[in-house]
Structures are given as structure tokens and as C-alpha cells.
mmCIF file of N, CA and C in Angstrom:
data_model
loop_
_atom_site.group_PDB
_atom_site.id
_atom_site.type_symbol
_atom_site.label_atom_id
_atom_site.label_comp_id
_atom_site.label_asym_id
_atom_site.label_seq_id
_atom_site.Cartn_x
_atom_site.Cartn_y
_atom_site.Cartn_z
ATOM 1 N N UNK A 1 -13.173 -1.883 -4.322
ATOM 2 C CA UNK A 1 -11.633 -2.444 -3.513
ATOM 3 C C UNK A 1 -11.607 -2.773 -2.301
ATOM 4 N N UNK A 2 -11.323 -3.696 -2.096
ATOM 5 C CA UNK A 2 -11.135 -4.193 -0.285
ATOM 6 C C UNK A 2 -9.617 -3.434 -0.159
ATOM 7 N N UNK A 3 -9.054 -3.015 -0.714
ATOM 8 C CA UNK A 3 -7.799 -1.691 -0.212
ATOM 9 C C UNK A 3 -8.618 -0.824 0.908
ATOM 10 N N UNK A 4 -8.746 0.443 -0.085
ATOM 11 C CA UNK A 4 -9.330 1.233 0.581
ATOM 12 C C UNK A 4 -10.739 0.946 1.470
ATOM 13 N N UNK A 5 -11.763 -0.818 1.866
ATOM 14 C CA UNK A 5 -11.713 -0.538 2.388
ATOM 15 C C UNK A 5 -11.821 -1.743 3.908
ATOM 16 N N UNK A 6 -9.912 -1.831 3.664
ATOM 17 C CA UNK A 6 -9.405 -2.023 4.408
ATOM 18 C C UNK A 6 -8.658 -1.476 5.555
ATOM 19 N N UNK A 7 -8.173 0.138 4.349
ATOM 20 C CA UNK A 7 -7.739 0.966 4.559
ATOM 21 C C UNK A 7 -8.781 1.483 6.168
ATOM 22 N N UNK A 8 -10.246 2.451 5.228
ATOM 23 C CA UNK A 8 -10.456 3.061 6.606
ATOM 24 C C UNK A 8 -11.326 2.136 7.730
ATOM 25 N N UNK A 9 -11.249 0.655 6.882
ATOM 26 C CA UNK A 9 -11.582 0.031 8.313
ATOM 27 C C UNK A 9 -10.828 -0.013 9.795
ATOM 28 N N UNK A 10 -9.572 -0.411 8.937
ATOM 29 C CA UNK A 10 -8.782 -0.514 10.270
ATOM 30 C C UNK A 10 -7.385 0.506 11.520
ATOM 31 N N UNK A 11 -8.339 1.210 10.108
ATOM 32 C CA UNK A 11 -7.235 2.738 10.187
ATOM 33 C C UNK A 11 -7.605 3.924 11.964
ATOM 34 N N UNK A 12 -9.005 2.864 12.182
ATOM 35 C CA UNK A 12 -9.303 4.512 13.217
ATOM 36 C C UNK A 12 -8.803 2.977 14.540
ATOM 37 N N UNK A 13 -8.165 1.988 14.318
ATOM 38 C CA UNK A 13 -7.792 1.242 15.079
ATOM 39 C C UNK A 13 -6.301 1.517 16.090
ATOM 40 N N UNK A 14 -6.044 2.558 15.176
ATOM 41 C CA UNK A 14 -4.094 2.789 15.279
ATOM 42 C C UNK A 14 -4.051 4.445 15.592
ATOM 43 N N UNK A 15 -3.453 4.018 16.744
ATOM 44 C CA UNK A 15 -3.193 5.534 17.445
ATOM 45 C C UNK A 15 -3.330 6.384 16.567
ATOM 46 N N UNK A 16 -3.392 7.202 16.584
ATOM 47 C CA UNK A 16 -2.573 8.684 16.390
ATOM 48 C C UNK A 16 -1.117 8.537 16.784
ATOM 49 N N UNK A 17 -0.681 8.660 15.112
ATOM 50 C CA UNK A 17 1.249 8.684 15.354
ATOM 51 C C UNK A 17 1.563 6.970 14.697
ATOM 52 N N UNK A 18 0.639 6.509 14.773
ATOM 53 C CA UNK A 18 0.978 4.545 14.273
ATOM 54 C C UNK A 18 1.570 4.699 12.680
ATOM 55 N N UNK A 19 1.816 3.994 12.884
ATOM 56 C CA UNK A 19 2.027 3.232 11.517
ATOM 57 C C UNK A 19 0.582 2.506 10.303
ATOM 58 N N UNK A 20 0.482 2.531 9.321
ATOM 59 C CA UNK A 20 -0.400 1.174 8.207
ATOM 60 C C UNK A 20 0.592 0.972 7.025
ATOM 61 N N UNK A 21 0.934 -0.309 7.129
ATOM 62 C CA UNK A 21 2.371 -0.843 5.934
ATOM 63 C C UNK A 21 1.248 -1.610 4.649
ATOM 64 N N UNK A 22 1.436 -1.454 4.038
ATOM 65 C CA UNK A 22 1.098 -1.891 2.622
ATOM 66 C C UNK A 22 2.216 -2.802 1.716
ATOM 67 N N UNK A 23 2.015 -3.857 1.846
ATOM 68 C CA UNK A 23 2.249 -4.827 0.164
ATOM 69 C C UNK A 23 2.263 -4.222 -1.047
ATOM 70 N N UNK A 24 3.366 -4.389 -1.850
ATOM 71 C CA UNK A 24 2.670 -5.128 -3.287
ATOM 72 C C UNK A 24 2.288 -3.447 -3.910
ATOM 73 N N UNK A 25 3.234 -2.126 -3.641
ATOM 74 C CA UNK A 25 2.457 -1.100 -3.470
ATOM 75 C C UNK A 25 3.671 -0.399 -5.566
ATOM 76 N N UNK A 26 3.989 -1.181 -5.859
ATOM 77 C CA UNK A 26 4.834 -1.163 -7.289
ATOM 78 C C UNK A 26 3.774 -2.018 -8.893
ATOM 79 N N UNK A 27 4.029 -0.571 -9.419
ATOM 80 C CA UNK A 27 3.153 -0.969 -10.747
ATOM 81 C C UNK A 27 3.834 -1.997 -11.569
ATOM 82 N N UNK A 28 3.185 -3.119 -11.921
ATOM 83 C CA UNK A 28 4.954 -3.968 -12.664
ATOM 84 C C UNK A 28 3.432 -4.752 -13.621
ATOM 85 N N UNK A 29 3.481 -5.335 -14.561
ATOM 86 C CA UNK A 29 2.888 -6.427 -15.284
ATOM 87 C C UNK A 29 2.157 -7.752 -14.571
ATOM 88 N N UNK A 30 3.664 -7.706 -13.273
ATOM 89 C CA UNK A 30 2.873 -8.947 -12.933
ATOM 90 C C UNK A 30 2.128 -8.958 -11.539
ATOM 91 N N UNK A 31 1.722 -7.492 -11.248
ATOM 92 C CA UNK A 31 0.352 -7.478 -9.953
ATOM 93 C C UNK A 31 -0.802 -6.630 -11.314
ATOM 94 N N UNK A 32 -0.220 -6.159 -12.287
ATOM 95 C CA UNK A 32 -2.014 -5.999 -13.003
ATOM 96 C C UNK A 32 -1.704 -7.400 -13.647
ATOM 97 N N UNK A 33 -1.635 -8.668 -13.493
ATOM 98 C CA UNK A 33 -1.818 -10.251 -14.695
ATOM 99 C C UNK A 33 -2.809 -10.084 -13.311
ATOM 100 N N UNK A 34 -2.171 -9.731 -11.854
ATOM 101 C CA UNK A 34 -3.161 -10.236 -11.009
ATOM 102 C C UNK A 34 -4.256 -9.371 -10.386
ATOM 103 N N UNK A 35 -4.338 -8.673 -10.971
ATOM 104 C CA UNK A 35 -5.789 -7.599 -11.091
ATOM 105 C C UNK A 35 -5.330 -7.040 -9.438
ATOM 106 N N UNK A 36 -3.852 -6.691 -8.853
ATOM 107 C CA UNK A 36 -3.807 -6.546 -7.846
ATOM 108 C C UNK A 36 -2.834 -5.008 -8.518
ATOM 109 N N UNK A 37 -4.286 -4.033 -8.057
ATOM 110 C CA UNK A 37 -3.650 -2.674 -8.501
ATOM 111 C C UNK A 37 -3.223 -1.731 -6.561
ATOM 112 N N UNK A 38 -2.899 -2.095 -6.008
ATOM 113 C CA UNK A 38 -1.910 -1.741 -5.004
ATOM 114 C C UNK A 38 -1.658 -0.748 -4.552
ATOM 115 N N UNK A 39 -1.029 -0.475 -6.163
ATOM 116 C CA UNK A 39 0.372 1.074 -6.489
ATOM 117 C C UNK A 39 -1.052 2.761 -6.575
ATOM 118 N N UNK A 40 -2.163 2.118 -7.158
ATOM 119 C CA UNK A 40 -2.748 2.754 -7.738
ATOM 120 C C UNK A 40 -3.721 3.312 -5.977
ATOM 121 N N UNK A 41 -4.066 2.564 -5.122
ATOM 122 C CA UNK A 41 -4.981 3.118 -4.124
ATOM 123 C C UNK A 41 -2.738 3.716 -3.047
ATOM 124 N N UNK A 42 -2.215 3.466 -3.292
ATOM 125 C CA UNK A 42 -1.170 3.481 -2.511
ATOM 126 C C UNK A 42 -0.608 5.265 -2.689
ATOM 127 N N UNK A 43 -0.724 5.663 -4.041
ATOM 128 C CA UNK A 43 0.017 7.003 -5.172
ATOM 129 C C UNK A 43 -1.038 7.866 -4.498
ATOM 130 N N UNK A 44 -2.762 7.805 -4.367
ATOM 131 C CA UNK A 44 -3.963 8.634 -4.388
ATOM 132 C C UNK A 44 -3.258 8.517 -2.921
ATOM 133 N N UNK A 45 -3.037 7.803 -1.936
ATOM 134 C CA UNK A 45 -2.865 8.321 -0.736
ATOM 135 C C UNK A 45 -1.931 9.759 -0.304
ATOM 136 N N UNK A 46 -2.588 10.165 0.864
ATOM 137 C CA UNK A 46 -2.261 11.918 0.868
ATOM 138 C C UNK A 46 -1.651 11.213 2.359
ATOM 139 N N UNK A 47 0.195 12.011 3.202
ATOM 140 C CA UNK A 47 0.516 11.621 3.529
ATOM 141 C C UNK A 47 1.655 11.622 4.251
ATOM 142 N N UNK A 48 2.423 11.792 5.178
ATOM 143 C CA UNK A 48 3.245 10.999 6.546
ATOM 144 C C UNK A 48 3.982 9.510 5.638
ATOM 145 N N UNK A 49 3.986 9.255 4.158
ATOM 146 C CA UNK A 49 5.097 8.167 3.454
ATOM 147 C C UNK A 49 5.996 8.285 3.176
ATOM 148 N N UNK A 50 6.651 6.698 3.558
ATOM 149 C CA UNK A 50 7.552 5.849 3.245
ATOM 150 C C UNK A 50 7.538 4.042 2.529
ATOM 151 N N UNK A 51 8.192 4.213 0.968
ATOM 152 C CA UNK A 51 7.919 3.365 0.360
ATOM 153 C C UNK A 51 9.730 2.665 1.498
ATOM 154 N N UNK A 52 9.398 1.765 1.077
ATOM 155 C CA UNK A 52 11.138 0.343 1.400
ATOM 156 C C UNK A 52 10.535 -0.326 0.180
ATOM 157 N N UNK A 53 11.703 -0.025 -0.987
ATOM 158 C CA UNK A 53 11.862 -1.146 -2.852
ATOM 159 C C UNK A 53 12.622 -1.823 -2.436
ATOM 160 N N UNK A 54 12.690 -2.927 -3.257
ATOM 161 C CA UNK A 54 13.504 -2.835 -3.565
ATOM 162 C C UNK A 54 14.217 -3.368 -5.071
ATOM 163 N N UNK A 55 15.455 -3.760 -4.294
ATOM 164 C CA UNK A 55 16.534 -3.233 -6.137
ATOM 165 C C UNK A 55 16.650 -4.266 -6.908
ATOM 166 N N UNK A 56 16.553 -5.656 -6.408
ATOM 167 C CA UNK A 56 16.592 -6.559 -6.830
ATOM 168 C C UNK A 56 16.029 -7.216 -7.692
ATOM 169 N N UNK A 57 14.713 -7.073 -7.420
ATOM 170 C CA UNK A 57 13.367 -7.004 -8.243
ATOM 171 C C UNK A 57 11.956 -5.408 -8.250
ATOM 172 N N UNK A 58 12.519 -4.671 -8.331
ATOM 173 C CA UNK A 58 11.489 -4.237 -9.227
ATOM 174 C C UNK A 58 9.928 -4.070 -8.970
ATOM 175 N N UNK A 59 9.032 -5.807 -8.651
ATOM 176 C CA UNK A 59 8.022 -5.089 -8.361
ATOM 177 C C UNK A 59 7.339 -5.744 -6.993
ATOM 178 N N UNK A 60 8.592 -5.471 -6.473
ATOM 179 C CA UNK A 60 8.885 -5.955 -4.919
ATOM 180 C C UNK A 60 8.638 -3.634 -4.156
ATOM 181 N N UNK A 61 7.271 -3.620 -3.651
ATOM 182 C CA UNK A 61 7.749 -2.992 -2.697
ATOM 183 C C UNK A 61 6.894 -2.797 -1.536
ATOM 184 N N UNK A 62 7.336 -2.344 -0.696
ATOM 185 C CA UNK A 62 6.194 -1.702 1.340
ATOM 186 C C UNK A 62 6.226 0.221 1.287
ATOM 187 N N UNK A 63 4.875 0.497 1.470
ATOM 188 C CA UNK A 63 4.361 1.723 1.716
ATOM 189 C C UNK A 63 3.954 1.349 3.071
ATOM 190 N N UNK A 64 4.476 2.632 3.824
ATOM 191 C CA UNK A 64 4.010 2.563 4.768
ATOM 192 C C UNK A 64 3.919 4.274 5.236
ATOM 193 N N UNK A 65 2.536 4.026 5.929
ATOM 194 C CA UNK A 65 1.958 5.712 5.813
ATOM 195 C C UNK A 65 1.598 5.826 7.320
ATOM 196 N N UNK A 66 1.696 6.913 7.735
ATOM 197 C CA UNK A 66 1.997 7.403 9.474
ATOM 198 C C UNK A 66 0.348 8.031 9.660
ATOM 199 N N UNK A 67 -0.515 7.216 10.812
ATOM 200 C CA UNK A 67 -1.548 8.005 10.702
ATOM 201 C C UNK A 67 -2.035 9.210 11.784
#
């Protein structure tokens, strides 16, 4: 899927200590209906990760990983 390809292709452009951000990191019915499985990729990534989640919208979330 594009998520892995995008990550592998672009992480080389990010300097050491830089960050890459993903949106739609929450697994929810809306994302599954849209065939959006960023959550699966995000959960499989290892490293220094931060999640910014919306209390009002359980389907919204940003994930940031340090390169």
C-alpha cells in the first residue's frame, strides 16, 4: 500500500532527528469504510512516536515519528 511506499521513499529526505507526520492513525469504522488503514501501518512502526488524538472526534488522530 501507498503508506509504506511513501514512508520508505520520503524518510531519506528527512534529516536525522527530524519528524514525519501521518493523519488518520485511528482505527475506526469511517476509515475502514473508506479503505483507509493508516492505523495498521502506524501501529506497526517502531520508534519515538507521539500521538495527538481528538477527544471530541474519536476518528481523528495525528501520529508523529522521529527519524
